Amino acid sequence: MALVVGVVLVAGGLWAWRVSGLVDKEIRARYGALPEVESSRLLLRAPVPQDAVAVAATIDAEMLARNGWTKRTARVLVKAVASGHPTPGLLVFESWSDGTLVGCATVHPSNSDASSRTLGWWIGPRHRRAGYASEAVAALVEAIHDAGFTIIEIGTAESNLAVQRICARIGATEVDRRAQPLPNGSVVPGIWYEHRRATADMP
């Protein structure tokens, strides 16, 4: 009887492992992981478990408030990095000069179009107002288009002038204004932008 139970448990474990593998494969296919992206000062790459503490250091009260995150949202993200199974679409910004992490980004499938991606980002408190966000976003936009995605969507609160300036700098166009629900349960007036790669056929 013990042998039968053992076989059932092993079989169940193998089945769960196989299903988990299929789910991971499906998620990877849906998110379409980007290759490493380089800019003049930064390497934009997928996080590894050793990054967990540094990722946590990029998340302070200002970041939580601006993005409408809760502390639990942050804990879940950091714990996922530490476990080796980071949130799909998460990237970290590593400084070429000293290897420190200055910020992070998320690149997610858009709800509206399979050829679109939604881009978000944040910079840690020690590295703000140094131009890292503009540099990283410009490099990411180029890489996302190179990966075959026609449209990049960026959403922000009407009060977030820094993101609006970056959108203007990279040539993103405002396409909508609507209420935006946030993870902490609040709802803010939001602005949505689109960035489309210019082609020879476009003016």
Rosetta silent file (secondary structure, phi, psi, omega in degrees, C-alpha in Angstrom):
SEQUENCE: MALVVGVVLVAGGLWAWRVSGLVDKEIRARYGALPEVESSRLLLRAPVPQDAVAVAATIDAEMLARNGWTKRTARVLVKAVASGHPTPGLLVFESWSDGTLVGCATVHPSNSDASSRTLGWWIGPRHRRAGYASEAVAALVEAIHDAGFTIIEIGTAESNLAVQRICARIGATEVDRRAQPLPNGSVVPGIWYEHRRATADMP
SCORE:     score description
SCORE:     0.000 S_00000001
   1 L     0.000  -44.053  179.506    0.000    0.000    0.000 S_00000001
   2 H   -60.494  -38.459  179.334    2.809    2.398    0.889 S_00000001
   3 H   -63.357  -42.761  179.923    4.425    1.665   -2.469 S_00000001
   4 H   -61.780  -46.213  179.163    1.183    2.495   -4.310 S_00000001
   5 H   -60.301  -42.740  179.569    0.817    5.760   -2.399 S_00000001
   6 H   -61.047  -43.025  179.266    4.429    6.591   -3.152 S_00000001
   7 H   -63.093  -42.183  179.562    3.944    5.954   -6.869 S_00000001
   8 H   -62.423  -43.136 -179.949    0.795    8.101   -6.874 S_00000001
   9 H   -64.100  -42.955  178.920    2.613   10.937   -5.112 S_00000001
  10 H   -63.323  -44.825  179.502    5.551   10.761   -7.503 S_00000001
  11 H   -61.424  -42.072  178.174    3.215   10.641  -10.496 S_00000001
  12 H   -62.203  -41.191  178.810    1.280   13.582   -9.107 S_00000001
  13 H   -64.375  -42.264  178.477    4.485   15.507   -8.593 S_00000001
  14 H   -64.395  -39.669  178.430    5.652   14.780  -12.132 S_00000001
  15 H   -63.214  -45.069  179.739    2.260   15.835  -13.510 S_00000001
  16 H   -63.108  -40.274  178.588    2.365   19.086  -11.515 S_00000001
  17 H   -62.940  -41.050 -179.770    5.940   19.703  -12.684 S_00000001
  18 H   -66.515  -44.142  178.872    4.920   19.130  -16.305 S_00000001
  19 H   -62.878  -43.056  178.318    1.898   21.428  -16.020 S_00000001
  20 H   -59.567  -42.029  178.397    4.035   24.063  -14.307 S_00000001
  21 H   -62.920  -40.867  178.127    6.564   23.793  -17.119 S_00000001
  22 H   -65.581  -40.142  178.340    3.852   24.197  -19.730 S_00000001
  23 H   -63.655  -45.313  178.544    2.438   27.207  -17.899 S_00000001
  24 H   -59.344  -41.269 -179.656    5.916   28.777  -17.683 S_00000001
  25 H   -64.765  -41.168  179.148    6.425   28.108  -21.395 S_00000001
  26 H   -65.074  -41.957  178.713    3.075   29.679  -22.237 S_00000001
  27 H   -63.329  -44.070  179.859    3.850   32.732  -20.098 S_00000001
  28 H   -61.269  -41.294  179.313    7.268   33.119  -21.712 S_00000001
  29 H   -64.686  -40.669 -178.293    5.689   32.882  -25.162 S_00000001
  30 H   -68.223  -38.694 -176.460    3.008   35.429  -24.253 S_00000001
  31 H   -86.276  -20.778  176.160    5.454   37.924  -22.775 S_00000001
  32 L    54.231   72.994 -174.170    8.116   37.397  -25.413 S_00000001
  33 L   -53.515  134.248  177.722   11.232   38.040  -23.325 S_00000001
  34 L   -80.074  151.463  170.672   13.431   40.802  -24.695 S_00000001
  35 L   -70.082  171.592  174.688   17.163   40.271  -25.165 S_00000001
  36 L   -60.885  141.444 -177.110   19.515   42.311  -23.019 S_00000001
  37 E  -118.174  133.050 -178.746   19.363   45.971  -24.003 S_00000001
  38 E  -113.258  140.383  169.883   22.348   48.308  -23.795 S_00000001
  39 L  -129.043 -175.554 -173.617   22.453   52.092  -23.524 S_00000001
  40 L   -62.284  -35.442 -177.568   25.355   54.437  -22.859 S_00000001
  41 L  -115.628   -8.208 -169.107   25.216   54.014  -19.063 S_00000001
  42 E  -131.461  148.867  165.787   22.925   51.040  -18.508 S_00000001
  43 E  -110.609  121.323  179.555   22.448   47.343  -19.141 S_00000001
  44 E  -102.178  118.184 -171.464   18.744   46.463  -19.167 S_00000001
  45 E  -147.145  168.601  174.944   18.310   42.770  -18.379 S_00000001
  46 L   -69.967  144.823  179.850   16.147   40.142  -16.739 S_00000001
  47 L   -75.213  154.817  173.062   16.582   39.968  -12.945 S_00000001
  48 L  -120.492  163.568 -176.361   18.328   37.099  -11.147 S_00000001
  49 H   -53.158  -33.916 -178.554   17.787   36.015   -7.512 S_00000001
  50 H   -66.746  -12.461 -179.915   20.858   37.950   -6.363 S_00000001
  51 H   -84.297   -7.116 -169.319   19.111   41.174   -7.456 S_00000001
  52 H   -56.198  -46.879 -178.213   16.288   40.880   -4.909 S_00000001
  53 H   -64.219  -42.242 -179.241   17.793   43.188   -2.262 S_00000001
  54 H   -67.707  -37.129  176.618   18.773   45.799   -4.863 S_00000001
  55 H   -63.305  -43.755  178.221   15.314   45.671   -6.458 S_00000001
  56 H   -58.390  -35.817 -178.257   13.758   46.221   -3.013 S_00000001
  57 H   -69.483  -18.250  177.962   16.011   49.276   -2.562 S_00000001
  58 L   -81.988   -7.841 -174.689   14.489   50.896   -5.678 S_00000001
  59 L  -108.972  105.922  178.079   11.034   50.837   -4.069 S_00000001
  60 L  -120.182 -174.735 -176.707   10.421   53.593   -1.526 S_00000001
  61 H   -61.465  -37.023  179.414    7.356   55.478   -0.280 S_00000001
  62 H   -64.373  -43.694  179.124    7.494   57.911   -3.216 S_00000001
  63 H   -62.723  -43.661  179.325    7.546   55.076   -5.749 S_00000001
  64 H   -60.003  -44.147 -177.546    4.627   53.328   -3.998 S_00000001
  65 H   -67.431  -43.969 -177.803    2.582   56.523   -3.970 S_00000001
  66 H   -64.537  -34.752 -176.201    3.296   57.465   -7.590 S_00000001
  67 H   -98.719   -2.282 -179.756    2.386   54.013   -8.888 S_00000001
  68 L    67.195   27.531  178.208   -0.480   53.326   -6.503 S_00000001
  69 L   -84.573  159.379  167.896    1.260   50.211   -5.191 S_00000001
  70 L  -102.383  167.203  175.597    0.813   48.728   -1.757 S_00000001
  71 H   -62.606  -32.478  177.782    3.667   47.412    0.358 S_00000001
  72 H   -65.086  -40.099  176.449    2.308   43.941   -0.345 S_00000001
  73 H   -55.134  -46.104 -179.111    2.613   44.572   -4.113 S_00000001
  74 H   -65.437  -43.710 -179.502    6.274   45.387   -3.590 S_00000001
  75 H   -60.462  -42.616 -179.296    6.882   42.374   -1.326 S_00000001
  76 H   -62.239  -43.706 -179.598    5.366   39.993   -3.867 S_00000001
  77 H   -63.068  -46.794 -178.550    7.536   41.396   -6.661 S_00000001
  78 H   -65.957  -41.437  179.072   10.750   41.204   -4.609 S_00000001
  79 H   -62.283  -37.988  179.017    9.948   37.714   -3.330 S_00000001
  80 H   -64.985  -40.264  176.425    9.374   36.521   -6.897 S_00000001
  81 H   -61.557  -47.028 -178.330   12.796   37.858   -7.919 S_00000001
  82 H   -62.091  -30.803 -177.967   14.438   36.127   -4.951 S_00000001
  83 H   -78.798  -10.518 -176.558   12.747   32.832   -5.832 S_00000001
  84 L    87.838    5.499  178.147   14.151   32.845   -9.350 S_00000001
  85 L  -126.326   68.232 -175.092   10.693   33.272  -10.875 S_00000001
  86 L   -64.968  159.220  176.179   10.406   37.050  -11.322 S_00000001
  87 L   -50.787  127.938 -179.929    7.243   38.747  -12.446 S_00000001
  88 L   -55.307  137.178  178.893    6.982   38.160  -16.219 S_00000001
  89 L    86.582   -0.641 -179.567    8.166   41.166  -18.174 S_00000001
  90 E   -80.711  134.840  174.641   10.275   42.605  -15.339 S_00000001
  91 E  -128.152  152.221  174.961   13.656   44.103  -16.264 S_00000001
  92 E  -114.974  152.512  178.494   16.336   45.735  -14.128 S_00000001
  93 E  -105.057  110.710 -178.675   18.598   48.664  -15.046 S_00000001
  94 E  -104.132  129.979  179.585   22.214   47.917  -14.138 S_00000001
  95 E   -72.705  131.138  175.760   24.825   50.684  -14.202 S_00000001
  96 L   -63.510  -33.677 -170.039   27.842   49.931  -16.375 S_00000001
  97 L   -69.037  -41.456 -176.327   30.092   51.970  -14.090 S_00000001
  98 L  -138.495    6.238  176.079   29.664   50.067  -10.825 S_00000001
  99 L    78.222    4.539  179.081   27.047   47.333  -11.328 S_00000001
 100 L   -75.350  153.305  175.171   24.421   48.948   -9.103 S_00000001
 101 E   -90.871  125.222 -177.416   20.741   48.659   -9.974 S_00000001
 102 E  -103.076  -15.431 -179.411   19.228   52.081  -10.575 S_00000001
 103 E   179.464 -171.750 -176.667   15.688   51.085  -11.506 S_00000001
 104 E  -145.887  165.224  174.302   13.319   48.644  -13.142 S_00000001
 105 E  -142.437  159.476  171.482   10.783   48.358  -15.954 S_00000001
 106 E  -124.930  134.637  177.073    7.850   46.150  -16.861 S_00000001
 107 E  -123.597  107.619 -172.674    7.012   45.168  -20.446 S_00000001
 108 E  -117.908  152.729  170.710    3.609   43.519  -20.629 S_00000001
 109 E   -60.533  142.471  178.086    1.285   42.329  -23.401 S_00000001
 110 L   -81.162  147.833  176.193   -1.360   44.919  -24.152 S_00000001
 111 L   -73.689  -19.086 -170.923   -5.011   44.112  -23.549 S_00000001
 112 L   -94.876  -25.328 -169.819   -6.005   45.809  -26.782 S_00000001
 113 L  -159.523  131.819 -179.412   -3.732   44.354  -29.470 S_00000001
 114 L   -65.578  -22.136 -179.434   -1.386   41.388  -29.840 S_00000001
 115 L   -89.768   10.624 -177.501    1.071   43.602  -31.722 S_00000001
 116 E  -114.471  157.188  170.755    1.308   46.001  -28.752 S_00000001
 117 E  -133.129  147.176  176.470    3.255   46.108  -25.510 S_00000001
 118 E  -104.586  129.278 -174.835    2.625   48.187  -22.393 S_00000001
 119 E  -114.990  132.454  173.110    5.699   49.794  -20.838 S_00000001
 120 E  -137.403  161.228 -177.711    6.153   51.035  -17.274 S_00000001
 121 E  -160.470  164.968  170.446    9.236   51.931  -15.236 S_00000001
 122 E  -154.444  155.484  179.226   10.632   53.407  -12.046 S_00000001
 123 E  -117.731  139.599 -179.829   13.964   54.687  -10.768 S_00000001
 124 L   -66.816  157.843 -173.417   15.292   54.095   -7.243 S_00000001
 125 H   -60.009  -31.199 -177.630   15.530   57.018   -4.810 S_00000001
 126 H   -78.193   -9.974 -172.224   19.337   57.291   -4.944 S_00000001
 127 H  -125.672   13.180  178.713   19.399   57.627   -8.735 S_00000001
 128 L   -75.152  159.265  178.154   16.506   59.924   -9.600 S_00000001
 129 L    59.892   34.022  175.587   16.934   63.161  -11.541 S_00000001
 130 L  -123.252    9.235  177.279   20.042   61.867  -13.294 S_00000001
 131 L    83.149    6.054 -178.477   18.443   61.132  -16.683 S_00000001
 132 H   -66.027  -38.339 -177.871   18.363   57.353  -16.224 S_00000001
 133 H   -63.240  -47.699  179.289   14.639   57.030  -16.934 S_00000001
 134 H   -59.358  -42.759 -179.025   14.856   58.882  -20.257 S_00000001
 135 H   -65.051  -46.899 -178.058   17.883   56.828  -21.295 S_00000001
 136 H   -66.164  -43.136 -178.128   16.357   53.498  -20.328 S_00000001
 137 H   -64.946  -43.615  178.469   12.956   54.215  -21.883 S_00000001
 138 H   -58.903  -43.103  179.630   14.460   55.335  -25.196 S_00000001
 139 H   -67.547  -40.738 -179.944   16.538   52.136  -25.377 S_00000001
 140 H   -66.228  -41.846  179.115   13.590   49.935  -24.393 S_00000001
 141 H   -58.165  -44.684  178.559   11.253   51.512  -26.935 S_00000001
 142 H   -62.133  -44.052 -177.830   13.770   50.780  -29.677 S_00000001
 143 H   -67.300  -38.462  179.421   14.257   47.183  -28.481 S_00000001
 144 H   -65.036  -42.909  175.988   10.514   46.512  -28.227 S_00000001
 145 H   -63.817  -41.562  178.902    9.990   47.721  -31.787 S_00000001
 146 H   -60.763  -28.763  179.318   12.985   45.645  -32.935 S_00000001
 147 L   -78.362   -1.557  173.587   11.264   42.612  -31.370 S_00000001
 148 L   104.677    7.844 -178.453    8.381   43.126  -33.790 S_00000001
 149 L   -96.068  125.503 -172.411    5.834   45.068  -31.750 S_00000001
 150 L   -74.607  -40.713 -172.274    4.223   47.924  -33.642 S_00000001
 151 E  -120.691  136.870  172.747    2.710   49.891  -30.771 S_00000001
 152 E  -117.882  124.082 -179.397    4.034   50.662  -27.289 S_00000001
 153 E  -101.849  137.373  177.295    1.486   51.919  -24.779 S_00000001
 154 E  -132.253  124.304  178.024    2.447   54.035  -21.767 S_00000001
 155 E  -114.206  144.109  177.810   -0.041   55.082  -19.115 S_00000001
 156 E  -152.649  163.924  175.952    0.493   57.617  -16.356 S_00000001
 157 E   -74.318  149.727  177.613   -1.403   59.831  -13.945 S_00000001
 158 L   -58.048  -26.529 -178.195   -2.210   63.356  -15.086 S_00000001
 159 L   -81.775  -10.394 -175.440   -0.144   64.579  -12.142 S_00000001
 160 L   -90.023   85.529 -176.162    3.027   62.719  -13.224 S_00000001
 161 H   -69.814  -28.994 -179.210    4.757   65.392  -15.264 S_00000001
 162 H   -62.410  -45.842  178.609    8.073   63.507  -15.375 S_00000001
 163 H   -65.719  -39.243  179.333    6.559   60.614  -17.354 S_00000001
 164 H   -62.216  -38.117  178.210    4.722   63.041  -19.610 S_00000001
 165 H   -65.775  -40.184  178.796    8.011   64.804  -20.416 S_00000001
 166 H   -64.907  -41.382  179.044    9.672   61.485  -21.290 S_00000001
 167 H   -60.781  -41.276  177.755    6.744   60.559  -23.550 S_00000001
 168 H   -65.048  -38.842 -176.843    7.106   63.877  -25.358 S_00000001
 169 H   -65.905  -36.747 -177.721   10.870   63.373  -25.670 S_00000001
 170 H   -89.046   -2.962  177.602   10.565   59.945  -27.315 S_00000001
 171 L    86.076   23.679  176.010    7.783   61.061  -29.648 S_00000001
 172 L   -77.812  148.255 -176.500    4.876   59.210  -28.041 S_00000001
 173 E  -109.664  133.802  175.439    1.415   60.549  -28.869 S_00000001
 174 E   -68.900  129.801 -177.707   -1.400   61.075  -26.369 S_00000001
 175 E  -121.451  -16.396 -176.291   -4.356   58.907  -27.404 S_00000001
 176 E  -163.001  152.317  170.121   -6.724   58.823  -24.442 S_00000001
 177 E  -130.382  123.960 -179.284   -7.579   60.251  -21.040 S_00000001
 178 E  -157.450  161.226  177.607   -9.522   58.053  -18.668 S_00000001
 179 E   -62.985  137.734 -176.956   -9.775   57.036  -15.034 S_00000001
 180 E  -120.787  112.315  175.490   -7.037   54.580  -14.113 S_00000001
 181 E   -72.674  141.091 -177.944   -7.536   52.057  -11.257 S_00000001
 182 L  -114.555  161.442 -177.110   -4.367   51.373   -9.256 S_00000001
 183 L   -57.587  -27.517 -178.977   -3.285   48.327   -7.208 S_00000001
 184 L   -83.112    4.430  177.001   -3.967   50.113   -3.911 S_00000001
 185 L    95.427   -9.692  179.017   -7.631   50.558   -4.845 S_00000001
 186 L   -80.328  162.945  176.998   -7.455   54.232   -5.727 S_00000001
 187 E  -128.844  127.102 -177.677   -8.548   55.636   -9.073 S_00000001
 188 E  -123.131  154.393  172.471   -6.684   58.562  -10.668 S_00000001
 189 E   -64.427  125.193 -174.874   -7.183   60.623  -13.834 S_00000001
 190 E  -118.475  155.373  174.502   -4.892   58.945  -16.346 S_00000001
 191 E  -119.952  136.314  177.044   -3.277   59.743  -19.672 S_00000001
 192 E  -115.620  134.152  178.693   -2.424   57.039  -22.220 S_00000001
 193 E  -116.855  156.952  171.305    0.262   57.429  -24.863 S_00000001
 194 E  -127.663  139.867  171.469    1.240   55.365  -27.880 S_00000001
 195 E  -117.885  124.356  176.563    4.627   55.140  -29.531 S_00000001
 196 E  -118.157  137.743  179.488    4.773   53.876  -33.101 S_00000001
 197 L   -69.803  131.516  176.922    7.998   53.374  -34.985 S_00000001
 198 L   -68.167  139.983  177.285    8.319   55.796  -37.878 S_00000001
 199 L  -122.907  172.033 -178.813    8.526   54.140  -41.306 S_00000001
 200 L   -63.225  -25.539 -177.749    9.418   55.400  -44.759 S_00000001
 201 L   -82.991  -11.343 -177.634    5.697   55.580  -45.552 S_00000001
 202 L   -93.412  146.401  178.594    4.942   57.861  -42.606 S_00000001
 203 L   -66.587    0.000    0.000    5.361   61.652  -42.795 S_00000001
